[in-house]
CSV table of C-alpha atoms (C1' of nucleotides) in Angstrom, one decimal:
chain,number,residue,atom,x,y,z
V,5,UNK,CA,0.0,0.0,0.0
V,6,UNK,CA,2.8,2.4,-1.0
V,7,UNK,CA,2.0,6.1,-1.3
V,8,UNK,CA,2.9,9.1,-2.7
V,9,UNK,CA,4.6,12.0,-0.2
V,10,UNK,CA,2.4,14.2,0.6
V,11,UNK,CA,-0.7,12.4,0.3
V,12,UNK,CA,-3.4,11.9,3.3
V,13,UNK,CA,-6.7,11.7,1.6
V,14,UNK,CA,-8.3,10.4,4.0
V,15,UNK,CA,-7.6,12.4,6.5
V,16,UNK,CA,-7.1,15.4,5.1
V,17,UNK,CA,-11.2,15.3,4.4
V,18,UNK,CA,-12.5,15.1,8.1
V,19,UNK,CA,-10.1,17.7,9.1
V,20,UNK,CA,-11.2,20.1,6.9
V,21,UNK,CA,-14.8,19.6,7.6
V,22,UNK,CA,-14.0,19.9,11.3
V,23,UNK,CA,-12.1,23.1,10.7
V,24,UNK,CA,-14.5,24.1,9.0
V,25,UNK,CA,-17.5,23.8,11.5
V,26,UNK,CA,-15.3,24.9,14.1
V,27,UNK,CA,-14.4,28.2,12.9
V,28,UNK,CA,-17.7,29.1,10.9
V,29,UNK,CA,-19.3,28.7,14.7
V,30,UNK,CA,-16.7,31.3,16.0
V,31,UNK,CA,-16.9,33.7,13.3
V,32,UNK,CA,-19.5,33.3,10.9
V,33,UNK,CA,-19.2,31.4,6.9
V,34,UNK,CA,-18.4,34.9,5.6
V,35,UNK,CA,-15.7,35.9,8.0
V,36,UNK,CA,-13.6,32.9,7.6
V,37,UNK,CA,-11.4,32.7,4.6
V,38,UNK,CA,-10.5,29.4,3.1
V,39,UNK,CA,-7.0,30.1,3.8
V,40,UNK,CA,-7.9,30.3,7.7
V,41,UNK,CA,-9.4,27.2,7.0
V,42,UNK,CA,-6.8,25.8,4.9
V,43,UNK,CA,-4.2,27.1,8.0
V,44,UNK,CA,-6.2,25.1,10.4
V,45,UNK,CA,-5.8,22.0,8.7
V,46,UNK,CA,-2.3,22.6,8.1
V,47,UNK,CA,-2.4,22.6,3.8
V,48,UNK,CA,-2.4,25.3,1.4
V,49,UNK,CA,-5.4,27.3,0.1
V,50,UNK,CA,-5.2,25.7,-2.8
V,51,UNK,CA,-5.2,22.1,-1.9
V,52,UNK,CA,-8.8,22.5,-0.1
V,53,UNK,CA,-10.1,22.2,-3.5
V,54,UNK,CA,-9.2,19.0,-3.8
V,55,UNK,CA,-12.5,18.6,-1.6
V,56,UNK,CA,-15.1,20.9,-2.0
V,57,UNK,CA,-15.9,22.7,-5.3
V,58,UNK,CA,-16.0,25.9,-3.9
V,59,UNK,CA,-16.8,27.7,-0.4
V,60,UNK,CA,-20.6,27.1,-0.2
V,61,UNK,CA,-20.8,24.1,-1.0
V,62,UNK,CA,-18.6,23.3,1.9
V,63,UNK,CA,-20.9,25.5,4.1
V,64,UNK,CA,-23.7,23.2,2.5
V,65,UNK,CA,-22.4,19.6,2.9
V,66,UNK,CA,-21.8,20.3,6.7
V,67,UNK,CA,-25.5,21.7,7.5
V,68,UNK,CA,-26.9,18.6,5.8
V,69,UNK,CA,-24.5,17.1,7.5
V,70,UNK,CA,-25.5,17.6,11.2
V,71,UNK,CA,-29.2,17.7,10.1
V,72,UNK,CA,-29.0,14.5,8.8
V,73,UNK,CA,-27.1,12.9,11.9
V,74,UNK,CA,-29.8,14.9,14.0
V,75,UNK,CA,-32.6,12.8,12.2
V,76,UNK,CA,-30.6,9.6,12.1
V,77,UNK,CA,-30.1,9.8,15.7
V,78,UNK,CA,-33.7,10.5,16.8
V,79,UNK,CA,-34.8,7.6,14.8
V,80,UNK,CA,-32.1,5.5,16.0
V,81,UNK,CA,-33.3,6.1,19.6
V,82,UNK,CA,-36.0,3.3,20.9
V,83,UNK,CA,-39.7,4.3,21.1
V,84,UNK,CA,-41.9,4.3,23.8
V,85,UNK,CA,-45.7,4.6,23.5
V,86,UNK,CA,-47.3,6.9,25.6
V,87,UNK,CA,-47.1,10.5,24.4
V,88,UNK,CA,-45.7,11.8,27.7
V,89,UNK,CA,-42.6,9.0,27.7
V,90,UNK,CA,-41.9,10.3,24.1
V,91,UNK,CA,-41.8,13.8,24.8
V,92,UNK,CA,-39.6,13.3,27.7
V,93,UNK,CA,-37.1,11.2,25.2
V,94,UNK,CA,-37.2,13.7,22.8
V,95,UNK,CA,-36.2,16.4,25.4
V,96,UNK,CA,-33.8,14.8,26.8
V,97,UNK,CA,-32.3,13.9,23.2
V,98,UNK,CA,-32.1,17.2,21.9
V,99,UNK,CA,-30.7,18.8,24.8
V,100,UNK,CA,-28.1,15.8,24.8
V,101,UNK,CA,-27.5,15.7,21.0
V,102,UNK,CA,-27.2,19.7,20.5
V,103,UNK,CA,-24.6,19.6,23.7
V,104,UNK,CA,-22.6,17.3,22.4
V,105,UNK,CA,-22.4,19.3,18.9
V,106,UNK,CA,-22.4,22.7,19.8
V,107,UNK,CA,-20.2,24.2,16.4
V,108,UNK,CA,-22.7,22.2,14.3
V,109,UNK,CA,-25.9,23.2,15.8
V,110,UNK,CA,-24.8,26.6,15.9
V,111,UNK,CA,-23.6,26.5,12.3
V,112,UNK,CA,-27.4,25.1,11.4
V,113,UNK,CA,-29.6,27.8,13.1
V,114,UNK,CA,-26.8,30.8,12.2
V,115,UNK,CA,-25.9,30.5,8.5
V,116,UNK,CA,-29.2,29.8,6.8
V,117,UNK,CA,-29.3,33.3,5.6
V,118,UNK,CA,-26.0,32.4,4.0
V,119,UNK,CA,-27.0,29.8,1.5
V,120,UNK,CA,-28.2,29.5,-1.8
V,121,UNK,CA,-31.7,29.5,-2.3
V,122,UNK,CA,-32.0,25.1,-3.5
V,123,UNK,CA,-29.8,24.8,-0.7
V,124,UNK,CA,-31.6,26.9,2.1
V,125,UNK,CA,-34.8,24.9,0.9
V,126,UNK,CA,-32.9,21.2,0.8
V,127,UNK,CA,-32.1,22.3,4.4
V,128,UNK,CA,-35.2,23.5,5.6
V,129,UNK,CA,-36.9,21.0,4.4
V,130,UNK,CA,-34.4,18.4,7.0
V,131,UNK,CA,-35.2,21.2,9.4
V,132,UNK,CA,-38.7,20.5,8.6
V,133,UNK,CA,-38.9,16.8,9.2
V,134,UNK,CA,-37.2,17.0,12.4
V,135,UNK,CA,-40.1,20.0,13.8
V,136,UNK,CA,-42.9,17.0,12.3
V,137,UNK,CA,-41.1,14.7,14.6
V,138,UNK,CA,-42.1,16.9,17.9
V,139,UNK,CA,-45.3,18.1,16.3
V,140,UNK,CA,-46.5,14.6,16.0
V,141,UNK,CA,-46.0,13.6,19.8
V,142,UNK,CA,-47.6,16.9,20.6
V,143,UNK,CA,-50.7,15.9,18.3
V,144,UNK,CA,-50.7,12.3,19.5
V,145,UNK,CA,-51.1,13.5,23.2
V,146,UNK,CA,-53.5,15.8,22.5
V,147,UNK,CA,-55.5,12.9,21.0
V,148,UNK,CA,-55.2,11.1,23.9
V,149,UNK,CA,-56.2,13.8,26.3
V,150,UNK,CA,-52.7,13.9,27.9
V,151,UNK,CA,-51.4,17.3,26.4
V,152,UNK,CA,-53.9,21.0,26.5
V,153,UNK,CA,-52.2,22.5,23.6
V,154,UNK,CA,-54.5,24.8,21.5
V,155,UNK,CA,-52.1,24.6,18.4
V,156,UNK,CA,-49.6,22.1,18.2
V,157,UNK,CA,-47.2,23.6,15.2
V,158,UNK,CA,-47.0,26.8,17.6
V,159,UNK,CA,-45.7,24.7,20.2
V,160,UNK,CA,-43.2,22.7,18.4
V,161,UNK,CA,-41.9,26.1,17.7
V,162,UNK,CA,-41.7,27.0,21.1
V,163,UNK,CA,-40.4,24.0,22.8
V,164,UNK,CA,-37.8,23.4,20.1
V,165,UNK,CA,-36.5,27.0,20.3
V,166,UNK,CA,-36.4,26.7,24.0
V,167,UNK,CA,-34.8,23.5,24.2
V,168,UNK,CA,-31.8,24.5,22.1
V,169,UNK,CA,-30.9,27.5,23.5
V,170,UNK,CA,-29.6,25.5,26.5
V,171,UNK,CA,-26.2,25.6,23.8
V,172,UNK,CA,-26.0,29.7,24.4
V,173,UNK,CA,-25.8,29.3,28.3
V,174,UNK,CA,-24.5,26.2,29.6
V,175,UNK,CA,-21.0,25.6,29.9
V,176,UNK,CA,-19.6,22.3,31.2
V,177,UNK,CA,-17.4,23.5,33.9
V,178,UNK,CA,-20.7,25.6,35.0
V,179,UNK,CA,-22.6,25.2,38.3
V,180,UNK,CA,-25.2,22.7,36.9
V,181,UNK,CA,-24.6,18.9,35.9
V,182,UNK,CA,-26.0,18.0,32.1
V,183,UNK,CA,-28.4,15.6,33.7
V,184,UNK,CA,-29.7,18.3,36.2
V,185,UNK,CA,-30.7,21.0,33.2
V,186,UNK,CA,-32.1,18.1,31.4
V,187,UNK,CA,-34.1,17.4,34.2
V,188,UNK,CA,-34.8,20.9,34.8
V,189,UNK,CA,-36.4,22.0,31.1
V,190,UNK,CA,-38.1,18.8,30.8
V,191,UNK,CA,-40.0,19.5,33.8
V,192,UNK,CA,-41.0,22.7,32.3
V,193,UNK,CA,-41.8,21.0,29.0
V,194,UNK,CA,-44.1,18.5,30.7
V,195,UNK,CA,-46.3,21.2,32.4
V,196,UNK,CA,-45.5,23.9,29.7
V,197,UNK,CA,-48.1,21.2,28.2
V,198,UNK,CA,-50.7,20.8,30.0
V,199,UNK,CA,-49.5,17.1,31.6
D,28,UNK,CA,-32.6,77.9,6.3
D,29,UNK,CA,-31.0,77.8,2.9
D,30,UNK,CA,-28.9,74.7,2.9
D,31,UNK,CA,-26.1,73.3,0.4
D,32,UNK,CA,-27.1,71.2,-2.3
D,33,UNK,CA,-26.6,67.8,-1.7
D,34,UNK,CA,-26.6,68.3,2.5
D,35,UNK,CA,-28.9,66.2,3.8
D,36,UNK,CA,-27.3,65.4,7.5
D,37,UNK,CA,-30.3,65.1,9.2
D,38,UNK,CA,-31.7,62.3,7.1
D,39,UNK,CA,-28.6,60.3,5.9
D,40,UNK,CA,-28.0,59.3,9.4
D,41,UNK,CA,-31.1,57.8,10.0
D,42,UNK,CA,-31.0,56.1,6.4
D,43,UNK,CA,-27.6,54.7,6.7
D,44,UNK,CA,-29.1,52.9,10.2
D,45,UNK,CA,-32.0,51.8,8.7
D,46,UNK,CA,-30.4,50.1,5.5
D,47,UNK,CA,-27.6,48.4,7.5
D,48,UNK,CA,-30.2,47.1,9.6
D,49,UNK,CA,-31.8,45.3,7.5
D,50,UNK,CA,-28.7,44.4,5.4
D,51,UNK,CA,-26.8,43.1,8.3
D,52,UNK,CA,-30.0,41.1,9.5
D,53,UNK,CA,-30.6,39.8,5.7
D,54,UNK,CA,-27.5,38.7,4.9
D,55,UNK,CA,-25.1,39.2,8.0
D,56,UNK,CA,-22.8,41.9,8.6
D,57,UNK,CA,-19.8,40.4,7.4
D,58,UNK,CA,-21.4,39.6,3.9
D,59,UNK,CA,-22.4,42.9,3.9
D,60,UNK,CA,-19.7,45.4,2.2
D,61,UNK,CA,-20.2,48.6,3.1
D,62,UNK,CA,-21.0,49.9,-0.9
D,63,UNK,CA,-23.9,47.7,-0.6
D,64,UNK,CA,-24.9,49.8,2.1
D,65,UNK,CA,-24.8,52.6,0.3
D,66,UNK,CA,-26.3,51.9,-2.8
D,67,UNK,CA,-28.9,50.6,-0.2
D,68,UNK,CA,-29.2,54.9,0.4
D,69,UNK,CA,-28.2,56.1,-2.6
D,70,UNK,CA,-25.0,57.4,-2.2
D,71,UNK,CA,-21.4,56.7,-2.6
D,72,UNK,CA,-19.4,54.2,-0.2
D,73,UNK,CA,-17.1,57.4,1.0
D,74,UNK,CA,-20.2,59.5,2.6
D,75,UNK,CA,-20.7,56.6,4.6
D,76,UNK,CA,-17.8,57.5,7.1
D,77,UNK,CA,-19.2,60.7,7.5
D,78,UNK,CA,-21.4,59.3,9.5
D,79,UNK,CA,-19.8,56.5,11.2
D,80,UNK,CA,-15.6,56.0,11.6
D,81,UNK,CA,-15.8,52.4,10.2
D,82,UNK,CA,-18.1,49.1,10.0
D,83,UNK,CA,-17.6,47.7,13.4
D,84,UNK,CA,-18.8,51.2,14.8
D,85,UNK,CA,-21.5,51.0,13.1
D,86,UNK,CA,-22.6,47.5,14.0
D,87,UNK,CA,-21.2,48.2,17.4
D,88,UNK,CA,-24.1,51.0,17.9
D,89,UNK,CA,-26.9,49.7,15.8
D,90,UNK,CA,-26.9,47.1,18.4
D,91,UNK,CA,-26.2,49.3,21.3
D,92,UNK,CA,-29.4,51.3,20.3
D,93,UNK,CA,-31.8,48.1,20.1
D,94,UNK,CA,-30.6,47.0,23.8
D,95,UNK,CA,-30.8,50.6,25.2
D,96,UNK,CA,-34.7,50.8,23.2
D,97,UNK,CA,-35.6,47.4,25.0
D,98,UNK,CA,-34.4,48.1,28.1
D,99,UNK,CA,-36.5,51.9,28.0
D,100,UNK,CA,-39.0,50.5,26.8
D,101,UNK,CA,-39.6,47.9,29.3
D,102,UNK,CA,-38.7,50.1,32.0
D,103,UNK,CA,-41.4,52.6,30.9
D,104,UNK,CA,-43.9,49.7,31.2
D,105,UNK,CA,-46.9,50.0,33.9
D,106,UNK,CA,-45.1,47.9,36.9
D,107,UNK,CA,-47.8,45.6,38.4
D,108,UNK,CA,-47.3,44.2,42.0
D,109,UNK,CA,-47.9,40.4,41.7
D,110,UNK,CA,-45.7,38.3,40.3
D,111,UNK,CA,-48.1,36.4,38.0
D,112,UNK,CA,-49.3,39.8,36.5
D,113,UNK,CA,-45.5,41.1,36.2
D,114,UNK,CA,-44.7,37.8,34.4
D,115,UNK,CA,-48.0,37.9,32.0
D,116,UNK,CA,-46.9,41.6,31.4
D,117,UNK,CA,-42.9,41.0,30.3
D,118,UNK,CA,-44.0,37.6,28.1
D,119,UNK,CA,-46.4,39.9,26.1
D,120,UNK,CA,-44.2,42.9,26.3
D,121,UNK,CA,-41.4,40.6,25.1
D,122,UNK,CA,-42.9,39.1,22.1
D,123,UNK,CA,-44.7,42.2,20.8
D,124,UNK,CA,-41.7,44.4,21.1
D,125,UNK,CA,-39.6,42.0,19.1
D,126,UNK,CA,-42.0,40.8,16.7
D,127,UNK,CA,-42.5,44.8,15.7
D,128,UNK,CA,-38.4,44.7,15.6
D,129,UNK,CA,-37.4,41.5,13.9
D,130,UNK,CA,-34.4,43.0,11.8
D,131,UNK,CA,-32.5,45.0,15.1
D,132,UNK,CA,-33.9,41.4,17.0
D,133,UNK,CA,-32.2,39.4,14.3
D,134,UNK,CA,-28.8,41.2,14.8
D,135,UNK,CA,-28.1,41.5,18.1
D,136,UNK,CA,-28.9,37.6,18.7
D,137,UNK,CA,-26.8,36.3,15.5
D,138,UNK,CA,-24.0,39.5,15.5
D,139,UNK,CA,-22.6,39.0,18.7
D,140,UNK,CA,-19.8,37.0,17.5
D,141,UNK,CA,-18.7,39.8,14.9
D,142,UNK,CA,-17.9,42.3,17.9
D,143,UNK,CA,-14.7,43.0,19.0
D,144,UNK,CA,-14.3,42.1,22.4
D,145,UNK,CA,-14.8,45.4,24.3
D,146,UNK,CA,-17.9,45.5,22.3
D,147,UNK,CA,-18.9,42.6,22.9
D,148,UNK,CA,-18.8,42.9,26.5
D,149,UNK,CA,-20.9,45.8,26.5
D,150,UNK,CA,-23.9,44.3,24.3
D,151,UNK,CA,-23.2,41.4,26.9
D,152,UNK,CA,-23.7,43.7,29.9
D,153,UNK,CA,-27.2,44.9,28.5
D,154,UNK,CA,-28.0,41.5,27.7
D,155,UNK,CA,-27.6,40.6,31.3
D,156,UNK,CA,-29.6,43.6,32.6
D,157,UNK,CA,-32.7,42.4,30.4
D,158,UNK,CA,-32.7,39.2,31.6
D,159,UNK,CA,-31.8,40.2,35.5
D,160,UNK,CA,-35.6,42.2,35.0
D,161,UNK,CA,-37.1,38.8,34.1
D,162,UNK,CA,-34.8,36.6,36.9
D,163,UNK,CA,-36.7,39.2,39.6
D,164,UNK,CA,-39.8,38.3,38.5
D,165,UNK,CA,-39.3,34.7,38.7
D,166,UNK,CA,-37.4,35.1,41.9
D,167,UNK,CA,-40.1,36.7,44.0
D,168,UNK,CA,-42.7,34.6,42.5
D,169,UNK,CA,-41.1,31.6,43.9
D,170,UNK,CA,-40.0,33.7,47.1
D,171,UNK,CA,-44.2,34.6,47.4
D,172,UNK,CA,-45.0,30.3,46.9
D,173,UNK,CA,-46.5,31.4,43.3
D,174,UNK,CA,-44.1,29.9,41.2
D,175,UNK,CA,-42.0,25.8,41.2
D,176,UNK,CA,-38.8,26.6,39.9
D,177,UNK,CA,-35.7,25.1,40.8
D,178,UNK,CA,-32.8,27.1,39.1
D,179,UNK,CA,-34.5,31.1,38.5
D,180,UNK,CA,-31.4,31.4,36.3
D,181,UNK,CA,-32.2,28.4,33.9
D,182,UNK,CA,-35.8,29.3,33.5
D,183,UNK,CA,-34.9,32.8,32.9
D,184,UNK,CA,-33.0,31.8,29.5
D,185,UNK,CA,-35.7,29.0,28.7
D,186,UNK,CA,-38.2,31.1,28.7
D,187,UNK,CA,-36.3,34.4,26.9
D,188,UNK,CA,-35.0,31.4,24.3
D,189,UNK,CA,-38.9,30.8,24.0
D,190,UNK,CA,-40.1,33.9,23.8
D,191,UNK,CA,-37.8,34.9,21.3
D,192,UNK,CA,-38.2,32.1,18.7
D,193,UNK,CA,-41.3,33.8,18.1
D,194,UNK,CA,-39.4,36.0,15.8
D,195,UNK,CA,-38.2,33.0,13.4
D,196,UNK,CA,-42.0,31.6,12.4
D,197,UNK,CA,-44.2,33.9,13.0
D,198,UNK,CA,-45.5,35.9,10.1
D,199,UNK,CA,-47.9,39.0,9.7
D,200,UNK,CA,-50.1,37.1,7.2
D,201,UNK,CA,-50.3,33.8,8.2
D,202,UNK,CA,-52.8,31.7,10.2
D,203,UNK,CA,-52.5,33.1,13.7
D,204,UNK,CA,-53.2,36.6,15.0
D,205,UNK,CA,-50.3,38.4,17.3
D,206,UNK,CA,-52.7,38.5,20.2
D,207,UNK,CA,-53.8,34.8,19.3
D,208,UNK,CA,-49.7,34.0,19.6
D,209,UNK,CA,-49.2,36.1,22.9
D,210,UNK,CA,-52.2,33.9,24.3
D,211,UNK,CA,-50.8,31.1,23.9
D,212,UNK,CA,-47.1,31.5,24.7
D,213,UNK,CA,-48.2,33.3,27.6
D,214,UNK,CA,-50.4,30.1,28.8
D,215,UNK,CA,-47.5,28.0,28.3
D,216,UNK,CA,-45.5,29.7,30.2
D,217,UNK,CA,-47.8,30.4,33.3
D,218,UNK,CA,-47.4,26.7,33.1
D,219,UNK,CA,-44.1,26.2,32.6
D,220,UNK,CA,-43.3,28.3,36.0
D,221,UNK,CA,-45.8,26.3,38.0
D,222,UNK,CA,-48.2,28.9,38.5
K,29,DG,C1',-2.2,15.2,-3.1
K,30,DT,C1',0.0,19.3,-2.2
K,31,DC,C1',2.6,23.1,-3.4
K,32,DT,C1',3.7,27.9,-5.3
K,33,DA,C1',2.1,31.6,-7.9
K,34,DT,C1',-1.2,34.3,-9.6
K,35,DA,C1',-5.4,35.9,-12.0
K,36,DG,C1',-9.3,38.7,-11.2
K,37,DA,C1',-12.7,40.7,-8.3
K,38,DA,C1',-14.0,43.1,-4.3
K,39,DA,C1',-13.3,44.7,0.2
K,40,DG,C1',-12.4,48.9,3.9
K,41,DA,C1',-10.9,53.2,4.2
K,42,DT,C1',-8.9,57.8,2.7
K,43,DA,C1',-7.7,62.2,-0.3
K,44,DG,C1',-9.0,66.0,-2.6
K,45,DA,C1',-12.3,68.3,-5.9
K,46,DC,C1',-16.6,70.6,-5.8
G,18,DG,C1',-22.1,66.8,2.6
G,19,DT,C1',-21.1,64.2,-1.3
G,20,DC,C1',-18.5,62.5,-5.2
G,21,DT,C1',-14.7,60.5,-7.9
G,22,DA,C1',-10.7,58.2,-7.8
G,23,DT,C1',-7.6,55.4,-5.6
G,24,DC,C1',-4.5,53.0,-2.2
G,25,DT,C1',-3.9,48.7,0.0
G,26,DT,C1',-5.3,44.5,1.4
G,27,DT,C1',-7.7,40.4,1.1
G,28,DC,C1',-10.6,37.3,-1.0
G,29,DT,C1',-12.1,32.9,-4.1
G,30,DA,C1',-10.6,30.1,-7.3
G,31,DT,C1',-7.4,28.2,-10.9
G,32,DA,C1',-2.9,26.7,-13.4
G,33,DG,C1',1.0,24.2,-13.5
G,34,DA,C1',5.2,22.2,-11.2
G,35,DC,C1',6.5,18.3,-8.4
DNA sequence: GTCTATAGAAAGATAGAC
DNA sequence: GTCTATCTTTCTATAGAC
């Protein structure tokens, strides 16, 4: 398996991307040059090209990217019936899942305004599919009596917005544990809705 | 009052704010160059630093003014006694003052990062004061047995994260009315806090 | 696969005429 | 107060050597 000097494709690929999302989280997709990019990594400017075809669509692949692993996850997780036990999963998921990929999720609610238009739809419609996800437990238990919520898409709206800015406050070192704020927001989730 | 031709001080100023607000909030203030800005007024990129000594500055007190207008105009509220009724008053303050603001809203959430740091420490310092108005709510309601809240200081950003999505769905013409939205965030809330 | 070098465009900011 | 013109820097992206 003898190679060339110089070359480490398949490394070279992840650390981009990782560069990438970590310094389009501090600074913003316009702010960041690709040769701060192409510094991080350790390569030329030039050599990034070898991967992406340009700038956006780098910005692009990386927000599908971490919506895709957001829905793959939630499906991956096992499913309880009643519509209280799900919303308490889902809770505790997201506030789980967006802690442990704070660049990313960042990157996804942020930079929207800085794609192309097919792209900002592809992504909103992932965005999309994940809201439906919530919105159908909240509908579920409103069937069953469990939930008072006069209008559901309002309150996946709500939740969801509240449940992920838990990644503009809490800090690791910080006086609360991750299980206690989990427990915290999804005791106000459960009687934010009527359970 | 005979004036120059081509003086117009009194109304550039105001124009200049008003297009890089809602340049910076549509496309982000570092994708925004500063001749777009003036096209945006109609008139060349040099008569902008007439008005401002360069684009941080100008970011700098765009946001400065929309903290300082949320803070007066929260202060200048009617101050009821009871918790409940203090907490009813800043959720509906809250979302109609930033849905009637969604551009300067916009910025000072997504802009913070683009400040240098002894800017950003001072947008931060506002920040804090808004919230401190909301902590004291929530902190004499539980101090009066109204309110169930273990951590004042969590709930405080839940419920501002909450609050503030508002801003990212809600639309003029669509399906619900402003005071229909208040109602119902606000009823989530009340029950959120354990009131 | 990565480098050096560079083309070509656009940025922030300033100088001086009017 | 505004314009034209420009300085200087930096950007994305590409070409060609190794």
């Amino acid at each position: 398996m003898a190679r060339k000097t110089g070359s480490h494709s398949e490394i070279t690929g992840p650390r981009i991307r990782e560069a990438a999302v970590r310094l389009f989280a501090r600074h913003g997709y316009a702010a960041v040059s690709m040769r701060q990019i192409a510094a991080a990594v350790g390569v030329q400017a030039g050599a990034l090209y070898l991967y992406t075809p340009d700038k956006q669509t780098l910005l692009f692949d990386l927000m599908r990217a971490h919506m895709e692993d957001l829905l793959r996850a939630w499906q991956a997780e096992p499913m309880r019936r009643a519509p209280l036990h799900r919303l308490e999963d889902f809770c505790r998921f997201h506030i789980r899942y967006h802690l442990d990929r704070t660049d990313g999720t960042f990157i996804s609610y942020m930079e929207l305004r800085n794609l192309e238009p097919k792209n900002f739809e592809m992504i909103g419609a992932l965005r999309r599919d994940y809201e439906a996800a919530l919105e159908t437990i909240l509908r579920d238990g409103v069937a069953e009596g469990r939930f008072t919520l006069p209008d559901t898409k309002l309150s996946t709206m709500a939740l969801i917005a509240m449940l992920t800015g838990v990644n503009t406050w809490f800090r690791e070192s910080g006086r609360l544990s991750r299980e206690r704020v989990e427990q915290i927001y999804w005791d106000m989730v459960r009687r934010s809705v009527g359970a």
